[in-house]
């Protein structure tokens, strides 16, 4: 999740300067990495949206495994990857980036490379702007392309209600729409959100949520505006388009209110399904 996402100027390579606050939430995919014959890489998906995902070299997880092998000159490297998806696909929830971060961590273990998270950061940044953050999780400030991160001190738990949409949005398309609409750019986040996070002031966090990609996402999918309104009317402390959308996120005061907001959103036909997830959560980690 991006609790703040401010879009600045465009770099020469077409990427946009970002100032963002990331928070990892308790919505995980599982990446299983097993040994395979030298030079053999296989990737398969199960679960949420898996039919829509490529399993060749265009997949970020596949690229992560091969980049790691190449960088560490792993002799006889190969891997069989199985990814169980729960993070919505093309939902603006950095699911592909999370899988790439987890693949780096999993193959580091599989090939016993002994690389630290810090060692993996440059590779992560090469794979995608969000990938370095997902190696660490928690709550962090992101700058440059969103790939330069700095942990933020945060108090308390944040209960998020996520409204998933029927149709995904492509991140490059949303950035292009931002440029096409010639929207104002921003190069700072301001103090309100970091201060509220530090104080554990959930209502203050709700008020300070901001996303410069919300307008282009709503321009491409106008019904997001209604979803955001429904969540607010149901009493959410704050509402935001998640990343480049179309998932909409609502901050609830507690679990009980989250359930109420989720029930209201679930009956709306533009909402495919609803999830409740707490943050901050851990980044990619080895579980077995
Ligand atoms: O880095 P990642 O692959 O996640 O980015 C996907 C796309 O989003 C990029 O190809 C680019 O079009 C856009 N993007 C951007 N500026 C950023 C991050 C992403 O324009 N800082």
mmCIF file of C-alpha atoms and ligand atoms in Angstrom:
data_model
loop_
_atom_site.group_PDB
_atom_site.id
_atom_site.type_symbol
_atom_site.label_atom_id
_atom_site.label_comp_id
_atom_site.label_asym_id
_atom_site.label_seq_id
_atom_site.Cartn_x
_atom_site.Cartn_y
_atom_site.Cartn_z
ATOM 1 C CA UNK A 1 0.000 0.000 0.000
ATOM 2 C CA UNK A 2 1.071 3.578 -0.605
ATOM 3 C CA UNK A 3 -0.324 5.781 2.181
ATOM 4 C CA UNK A 4 1.043 8.778 0.339
ATOM 5 C CA UNK A 5 2.077 8.767 -3.288
ATOM 6 C CA UNK A 6 3.262 12.022 -4.767
ATOM 7 C CA UNK A 7 4.320 12.131 -8.390
ATOM 8 C CA UNK A 8 7.010 14.581 -9.490
ATOM 9 C CA UNK A 9 8.867 15.239 -12.721
ATOM 10 C CA UNK A 10 9.669 12.657 -15.367
ATOM 11 C CA UNK A 11 13.225 11.316 -15.596
ATOM 12 C CA UNK A 12 14.932 10.864 -18.982
ATOM 13 C CA UNK A 13 14.061 7.129 -18.934
ATOM 14 C CA UNK A 14 10.326 7.885 -18.651
ATOM 15 C CA UNK A 15 10.059 6.959 -14.985
ATOM 16 C CA UNK A 16 8.520 9.502 -12.636
ATOM 17 C CA UNK A 17 10.102 10.912 -9.516
ATOM 18 C CA UNK A 18 8.114 9.608 -6.566
ATOM 19 C CA UNK A 19 7.835 10.569 -2.924
ATOM 20 C CA UNK A 20 5.881 7.894 -1.190
ATOM 21 C CA UNK A 21 5.117 6.218 2.117
ATOM 22 C CA UNK A 22 4.821 2.462 1.773
ATOM 23 C CA UNK A 23 3.134 0.207 4.273
ATOM 24 C CA UNK A 24 3.233 -3.568 3.879
ATOM 25 C CA UNK A 25 -0.034 -5.262 4.867
ATOM 26 C CA UNK A 26 -0.906 -8.815 5.900
ATOM 27 C CA UNK A 27 -1.799 -10.028 2.432
ATOM 28 C CA UNK A 28 0.818 -12.481 1.257
ATOM 29 C CA UNK A 29 1.615 -14.683 -1.711
ATOM 30 C CA UNK A 30 3.653 -17.848 -1.068
ATOM 31 C CA UNK A 31 6.666 -18.529 -3.270
ATOM 32 C CA UNK A 32 8.004 -22.101 -3.213
ATOM 33 C CA UNK A 33 11.461 -22.566 -4.726
ATOM 34 C CA UNK A 34 12.694 -26.107 -5.402
ATOM 35 C CA UNK A 35 15.903 -27.328 -7.008
ATOM 36 C CA UNK A 36 15.893 -27.965 -10.749
ATOM 37 C CA UNK A 37 18.435 -29.208 -13.270
ATOM 38 C CA UNK A 38 21.169 -26.705 -14.232
ATOM 39 C CA UNK A 39 19.813 -23.970 -16.484
ATOM 40 C CA UNK A 40 16.241 -25.098 -16.023
ATOM 41 C CA UNK A 41 13.724 -22.555 -14.758
ATOM 42 C CA UNK A 42 10.045 -23.323 -14.393
ATOM 43 C CA UNK A 43 7.305 -21.104 -12.999
ATOM 44 C CA UNK A 44 3.695 -21.939 -12.160
ATOM 45 C CA UNK A 45 0.921 -20.090 -10.373
ATOM 46 C CA UNK A 46 -2.044 -21.129 -8.276
ATOM 47 C CA UNK A 47 -4.884 -19.057 -6.853
ATOM 48 C CA UNK A 48 -6.120 -15.484 -7.299
ATOM 49 C CA UNK A 49 -5.893 -14.356 -10.956
ATOM 50 C CA UNK A 50 -3.242 -16.947 -11.792
ATOM 51 C CA UNK A 51 -4.700 -17.710 -15.232
ATOM 52 C CA UNK A 52 -3.795 -14.187 -16.394
ATOM 53 C CA UNK A 53 -0.127 -14.316 -15.462
ATOM 54 C CA UNK A 54 2.742 -15.048 -17.842
ATOM 55 C CA UNK A 55 5.116 -17.834 -16.763
ATOM 56 C CA UNK A 56 7.947 -17.033 -19.176
ATOM 57 C CA UNK A 57 10.831 -14.555 -18.984
ATOM 58 C CA UNK A 58 8.417 -11.612 -19.000
ATOM 59 C CA UNK A 59 7.369 -12.567 -15.480
ATOM 60 C CA UNK A 60 9.144 -10.546 -12.806
ATOM 61 C CA UNK A 61 9.621 -13.581 -10.548
ATOM 62 C CA UNK A 62 11.340 -15.507 -13.348
ATOM 63 C CA UNK A 63 13.532 -12.487 -14.052
ATOM 64 C CA UNK A 64 14.353 -12.227 -10.332
ATOM 65 C CA UNK A 65 15.604 -15.838 -10.192
ATOM 66 C CA UNK A 66 17.731 -15.457 -13.332
ATOM 67 C CA UNK A 67 19.125 -12.072 -12.284
ATOM 68 C CA UNK A 68 20.186 -13.496 -8.911
ATOM 69 C CA UNK A 69 21.883 -16.503 -10.550
ATOM 70 C CA UNK A 70 23.683 -14.240 -13.003
ATOM 71 C CA UNK A 71 24.746 -11.673 -10.408
ATOM 72 C CA UNK A 72 26.233 -14.279 -8.074
ATOM 73 C CA UNK A 73 27.529 -16.393 -10.980
ATOM 74 C CA UNK A 74 25.806 -19.446 -9.477
ATOM 75 C CA UNK A 75 27.209 -22.545 -11.160
ATOM 76 C CA UNK A 76 24.478 -25.029 -12.208
ATOM 77 C CA UNK A 77 21.653 -22.741 -11.098
ATOM 78 C CA UNK A 78 18.098 -23.831 -11.796
ATOM 79 C CA UNK A 79 14.813 -23.462 -9.972
ATOM 80 C CA UNK A 80 11.245 -24.635 -9.988
ATOM 81 C CA UNK A 81 9.033 -21.846 -8.695
ATOM 82 C CA UNK A 82 5.447 -22.245 -7.555
ATOM 83 C CA UNK A 83 3.619 -19.099 -6.494
ATOM 84 C CA UNK A 84 0.326 -19.240 -4.562
ATOM 85 C CA UNK A 85 -1.394 -15.926 -5.179
ATOM 86 C CA UNK A 86 -3.641 -14.050 -2.808
ATOM 87 C CA UNK A 87 -2.557 -10.519 -3.720
ATOM 88 C CA UNK A 88 -4.853 -9.253 -6.494
ATOM 89 C CA UNK A 89 -3.324 -9.230 -9.972
ATOM 90 C CA UNK A 90 -3.052 -5.805 -11.681
ATOM 91 C CA UNK A 91 -4.697 -4.323 -8.601
ATOM 92 C CA UNK A 92 -2.139 -1.668 -7.661
ATOM 93 C CA UNK A 93 -1.064 -3.770 -4.689
ATOM 94 C CA UNK A 94 2.487 -4.517 -5.890
ATOM 95 C CA UNK A 95 1.761 -8.249 -6.082
ATOM 96 C CA UNK A 96 4.229 -8.873 -8.914
ATOM 97 C CA UNK A 97 6.877 -6.884 -7.045
ATOM 98 C CA UNK A 98 6.196 -8.852 -3.848
ATOM 99 C CA UNK A 99 6.648 -12.116 -5.765
ATOM 100 C CA UNK A 100 9.926 -10.838 -7.240
ATOM 101 C CA UNK A 101 11.223 -9.825 -3.788
ATOM 102 C CA UNK A 102 10.180 -13.208 -2.364
ATOM 103 C CA UNK A 103 11.839 -15.034 -5.276
ATOM 104 C CA UNK A 104 15.135 -13.247 -4.575
ATOM 105 C CA UNK A 105 14.884 -14.275 -0.907
ATOM 106 C CA UNK A 106 13.805 -17.849 -1.730
ATOM 107 C CA UNK A 107 16.519 -18.500 -4.349
ATOM 108 C CA UNK A 108 19.137 -16.910 -2.090
ATOM 109 C CA UNK A 109 18.186 -19.653 0.361
ATOM 110 C CA UNK A 110 17.851 -22.404 -2.274
ATOM 111 C CA UNK A 111 21.317 -21.752 -3.692
ATOM 112 C CA UNK A 112 22.759 -20.936 -0.236
ATOM 113 C CA UNK A 113 24.236 -17.645 -1.385
ATOM 114 C CA UNK A 114 24.202 -16.025 2.046
ATOM 115 C CA UNK A 115 23.273 -12.604 0.623
ATOM 116 C CA UNK A 116 21.800 -10.096 3.098
ATOM 117 C CA UNK A 117 18.702 -8.013 2.352
ATOM 118 C CA UNK A 118 20.990 -5.047 1.714
ATOM 119 C CA UNK A 119 22.960 -7.117 -0.815
ATOM 120 C CA UNK A 120 19.704 -7.864 -2.642
ATOM 121 C CA UNK A 121 18.548 -4.211 -2.856
ATOM 122 C CA UNK A 122 20.412 -3.284 -6.090
ATOM 123 C CA UNK A 123 19.003 -6.369 -7.827
ATOM 124 C CA UNK A 124 15.527 -5.593 -6.482
ATOM 125 C CA UNK A 125 15.752 -2.001 -7.785
ATOM 126 C CA UNK A 126 16.715 -3.327 -11.216
ATOM 127 C CA UNK A 127 13.570 -5.490 -11.277
ATOM 128 C CA UNK A 128 11.065 -2.773 -10.343
ATOM 129 C CA UNK A 129 10.657 0.393 -8.320
ATOM 130 C CA UNK A 130 8.585 -1.250 -5.538
ATOM 131 C CA UNK A 131 10.723 -4.364 -5.151
ATOM 132 C CA UNK A 132 13.346 -3.002 -2.684
ATOM 133 C CA UNK A 133 10.636 -1.981 -0.186
ATOM 134 C CA UNK A 134 9.097 -5.460 -0.325
ATOM 135 C CA UNK A 135 12.378 -7.020 0.813
ATOM 136 C CA UNK A 136 11.941 -5.206 4.126
ATOM 137 C CA UNK A 137 8.231 -4.482 4.618
ATOM 138 C CA UNK A 138 7.050 -2.413 7.578
ATOM 139 C CA UNK A 139 6.424 1.255 6.844
ATOM 140 C CA UNK A 140 8.982 3.273 4.889
ATOM 141 C CA UNK A 141 9.594 6.436 2.947
ATOM 142 C CA UNK A 142 10.374 5.872 -0.709
ATOM 143 C CA UNK A 143 12.039 8.383 -3.009
ATOM 144 C CA UNK A 144 13.577 8.679 -6.510
ATOM 145 C CA UNK A 145 11.559 6.034 -8.438
ATOM 146 C CA UNK A 146 10.209 4.706 -5.141
ATOM 147 C CA UNK A 147 13.245 2.414 -4.992
ATOM 148 C CA UNK A 148 15.293 4.382 -2.430
ATOM 149 C CA UNK A 149 13.825 3.518 0.941
ATOM 150 C CA UNK A 150 14.184 4.650 4.501
ATOM 151 C CA UNK A 151 12.319 2.965 7.362
ATOM 152 C CA UNK A 152 9.737 5.070 9.216
ATOM 153 C CA UNK A 153 8.960 4.849 12.889
ATOM 154 C CA UNK A 154 5.330 3.854 13.320
ATOM 155 C CA UNK A 155 3.101 3.152 16.309
ATOM 156 C CA UNK A 156 -0.054 1.068 16.279
ATOM 157 C CA UNK A 157 -1.885 -1.216 13.898
ATOM 158 C CA UNK A 158 -3.808 -0.098 10.879
ATOM 159 C CA UNK A 159 -6.846 -2.057 9.707
ATOM 160 C CA UNK A 160 -7.415 -1.737 5.967
ATOM 161 C CA UNK A 161 -10.478 -2.744 3.974
ATOM 162 C CA UNK A 162 -9.644 -3.438 0.344
ATOM 163 C CA UNK A 163 -12.244 -3.282 -2.416
ATOM 164 C CA UNK A 164 -11.030 -5.268 -5.424
ATOM 165 C CA UNK A 165 -12.287 -4.468 -8.922
ATOM 166 C CA UNK A 166 -13.349 -6.735 -11.772
ATOM 167 C CA UNK A 167 -10.854 -5.255 -14.231
ATOM 168 C CA UNK A 168 -7.209 -4.469 -13.533
ATOM 169 C CA UNK A 169 -5.291 -1.335 -14.467
ATOM 170 C CA UNK A 170 -1.823 -1.310 -15.983
ATOM 171 C CA UNK A 171 0.663 0.791 -14.011
ATOM 172 C CA UNK A 172 2.339 2.311 -17.109
ATOM 173 C CA UNK A 173 -1.119 3.236 -18.469
ATOM 174 C CA UNK A 174 -1.991 5.065 -15.232
ATOM 175 C CA UNK A 175 1.296 7.007 -15.274
ATOM 176 C CA UNK A 176 0.633 7.851 -18.945
ATOM 177 C CA UNK A 177 -2.832 9.105 -18.038
ATOM 178 C CA UNK A 178 -1.247 11.227 -15.285
ATOM 179 C CA UNK A 179 0.978 12.829 -17.958
ATOM 180 C CA UNK A 180 -1.870 13.168 -20.459
ATOM 181 C CA UNK A 181 -4.046 15.000 -17.938
ATOM 182 C CA UNK A 182 -1.046 17.285 -17.185
ATOM 183 C CA UNK A 183 -1.812 17.037 -13.487
ATOM 184 C CA UNK A 184 0.152 19.112 -10.980
ATOM 185 C CA UNK A 185 3.299 17.413 -9.707
ATOM 186 C CA UNK A 186 4.445 17.280 -6.073
ATOM 187 C CA UNK A 187 7.891 16.718 -4.661
ATOM 188 C CA UNK A 188 7.231 16.474 -0.928
ATOM 189 C CA UNK A 189 5.008 14.467 1.358
ATOM 190 C CA UNK A 190 4.613 16.970 4.162
ATOM 191 C CA UNK A 191 4.758 16.245 7.882
ATOM 192 C CA UNK A 192 1.142 15.343 8.700
ATOM 193 C CA UNK A 193 1.279 11.700 7.691
ATOM 194 C CA UNK A 194 4.697 10.791 9.190
ATOM 195 C CA UNK A 195 3.703 12.548 12.448
ATOM 196 C CA UNK A 196 0.335 10.788 12.654
ATOM 197 C CA UNK A 197 2.019 7.423 11.953
ATOM 198 C CA UNK A 198 4.619 8.044 14.621
ATOM 199 C CA UNK A 199 1.937 9.015 17.156
ATOM 200 C CA UNK A 200 -0.324 6.074 16.244
ATOM 201 C CA UNK A 201 -3.058 8.619 15.434
ATOM 202 C CA UNK A 202 -5.217 6.449 13.164
ATOM 203 C CA UNK A 203 -7.765 9.200 12.438
ATOM 204 C CA UNK A 204 -4.899 11.577 11.568
ATOM 205 C CA UNK A 205 -3.448 8.961 9.208
ATOM 206 C CA UNK A 206 -6.898 8.583 7.614
ATOM 207 C CA UNK A 207 -7.120 12.323 6.981
ATOM 208 C CA UNK A 208 -3.609 12.557 5.517
ATOM 209 C CA UNK A 209 -3.848 9.729 2.935
ATOM 210 C CA UNK A 210 -3.019 11.116 -0.506
ATOM 211 C CA UNK A 211 -2.378 9.614 -3.931
ATOM 212 C CA UNK A 212 -1.535 11.609 -7.068
ATOM 213 C CA UNK A 213 -2.339 8.509 -9.160
ATOM 214 C CA UNK A 214 -5.956 8.491 -7.925
ATOM 215 C CA UNK A 215 -7.097 11.060 -10.512
ATOM 216 C CA UNK A 216 -5.649 9.192 -13.533
ATOM 217 C CA UNK A 217 -6.913 5.854 -12.152
ATOM 218 C CA UNK A 218 -10.434 7.333 -11.746
ATOM 219 C CA UNK A 219 -10.175 8.866 -15.209
ATOM 220 C CA UNK A 220 -9.536 5.361 -16.647
ATOM 221 C CA UNK A 221 -12.134 3.666 -14.398
ATOM 222 C CA UNK A 222 -14.741 6.274 -13.377
ATOM 223 C CA UNK A 223 -16.626 3.888 -11.113
ATOM 224 C CA UNK A 224 -13.762 3.983 -8.612
ATOM 225 C CA UNK A 225 -15.162 7.357 -7.520
ATOM 226 C CA UNK A 226 -18.377 5.646 -6.341
ATOM 227 C CA UNK A 227 -16.485 2.880 -4.556
ATOM 228 C CA UNK A 228 -14.438 5.494 -2.675
ATOM 229 C CA UNK A 229 -17.643 7.353 -1.722
ATOM 230 C CA UNK A 230 -19.375 4.225 -0.444
ATOM 231 C CA UNK A 231 -16.450 3.376 1.840
ATOM 232 C CA UNK A 232 -16.340 6.918 3.202
ATOM 233 C CA UNK A 233 -20.109 6.941 3.785
ATOM 234 C CA UNK A 234 -19.730 3.654 5.660
ATOM 235 C CA UNK A 235 -17.549 5.534 8.145
ATOM 236 C CA UNK A 236 -13.979 4.878 6.980
ATOM 237 C CA UNK A 237 -11.402 7.209 8.560
ATOM 238 C CA UNK A 238 -9.776 7.588 5.174
ATOM 239 C CA UNK A 239 -10.012 6.324 1.640
ATOM 240 C CA UNK A 240 -7.427 6.018 -1.079
ATOM 241 C CA UNK A 241 -6.806 4.368 -4.418
ATOM 242 C CA UNK A 242 -4.067 1.820 -3.779
ATOM 243 C CA UNK A 243 -0.959 2.544 -5.851
ATOM 244 C CA UNK A 244 -1.947 2.796 -9.501
ATOM 245 C CA UNK A 245 -5.339 1.180 -8.736
ATOM 246 C CA UNK A 246 -7.952 -0.040 -9.250
ATOM 247 C CA UNK A 247 -8.031 -1.526 -5.724
ATOM 248 C CA UNK A 248 -9.510 1.004 -3.283
ATOM 249 C CA UNK A 249 -8.372 0.964 0.339
ATOM 250 C CA UNK A 250 -10.219 2.237 3.408
ATOM 251 C CA UNK A 251 -8.751 2.778 6.834
ATOM 252 C CA UNK A 252 -11.013 1.548 9.646
ATOM 253 C CA UNK A 253 -10.957 2.519 13.324
ATOM 254 C CA UNK A 254 -10.918 -1.174 14.352
ATOM 255 C CA UNK A 255 -11.807 -4.682 13.180
ATOM 256 C CA UNK A 256 -15.496 -4.276 13.936
ATOM 257 C CA UNK A 257 -15.807 -1.147 11.849
ATOM 258 C CA UNK A 258 -13.743 -2.811 9.120
ATOM 259 C CA UNK A 259 -16.340 -5.605 8.935
ATOM 260 C CA UNK A 260 -19.154 -3.060 8.624
ATOM 261 C CA UNK A 261 -17.351 -1.168 5.840
ATOM 262 C CA UNK A 262 -16.549 -4.460 4.075
ATOM 263 C CA UNK A 263 -20.224 -5.525 4.182
ATOM 264 C CA UNK A 264 -21.345 -2.251 2.638
ATOM 265 C CA UNK A 265 -18.753 -2.426 -0.128
ATOM 266 C CA UNK A 266 -19.398 -6.095 -0.918
ATOM 267 C CA UNK A 267 -22.967 -5.488 -2.131
ATOM 268 C CA UNK A 268 -21.825 -2.956 -4.714
ATOM 269 C CA UNK A 269 -21.658 -4.581 -8.162
ATOM 270 C CA UNK A 270 -18.446 -2.798 -9.169
ATOM 271 C CA UNK A 271 -16.658 -4.461 -6.264
ATOM 272 C CA UNK A 272 -15.465 -7.958 -7.161
ATOM 273 C CA UNK A 273 -14.548 -8.923 -3.633
ATOM 274 C CA UNK A 274 -13.451 -7.410 -0.344
ATOM 275 C CA UNK A 275 -10.474 -8.200 1.915
ATOM 276 C CA UNK A 276 -9.465 -6.978 5.343
ATOM 277 C CA UNK A 277 -5.735 -6.790 6.098
ATOM 278 C CA UNK A 278 -3.676 -5.192 8.857
ATOM 279 C CA UNK A 279 -0.461 -3.254 8.535
ATOM 280 C CA UNK A 280 2.378 -2.889 9.053
ATOM 281 C CA UNK A 281 3.458 -6.386 8.013
ATOM 282 C CA UNK A 282 6.823 -8.011 7.381
ATOM 283 C CA UNK A 283 8.474 -8.068 3.967
ATOM 284 C CA UNK A 284 9.498 -11.200 2.083
ATOM 285 C CA UNK A 285 10.758 -13.885 4.441
ATOM 286 C CA UNK A 286 11.698 -17.535 4.505
ATOM 287 C CA UNK A 287 8.975 -19.633 6.122
ATOM 288 C CA UNK A 288 10.327 -23.183 5.665
HETATM 289 O O1 LIG B 1 9.101 -0.266 -11.754
HETATM 290 P P1 LIG B 1 7.834 -0.955 -12.164
HETATM 291 O O2 LIG B 1 8.067 -2.044 -13.158
HETATM 292 O O3 LIG B 1 6.980 -1.361 -11.008
HETATM 293 O O4 LIG B 1 7.000 0.169 -12.925
HETATM 294 C C1 LIG B 1 5.995 -0.132 -13.853
HETATM 295 C C2 LIG B 1 5.779 1.075 -14.761
HETATM 296 O O5 LIG B 1 5.241 2.169 -14.012
HETATM 297 C C3 LIG B 1 7.040 1.641 -15.403
HETATM 298 O O6 LIG B 1 7.327 0.980 -16.599
HETATM 299 C C4 LIG B 1 6.645 3.093 -15.644
HETATM 300 O O7 LIG B 1 5.853 3.210 -16.798
HETATM 301 C C5 LIG B 1 5.761 3.397 -14.451
HETATM 302 N N1 LIG B 1 6.519 4.020 -13.351
HETATM 303 C C6 LIG B 1 6.887 5.349 -13.457
HETATM 304 N N2 LIG B 1 7.587 5.932 -12.435
HETATM 305 C C7 LIG B 1 7.917 5.233 -11.318
HETATM 306 C C8 LIG B 1 7.528 3.878 -11.188
HETATM 307 C C9 LIG B 1 6.828 3.297 -12.231
HETATM 308 O O8 LIG B 1 6.588 6.009 -14.449
HETATM 309 N N3 LIG B 1 8.606 5.833 -10.356
#
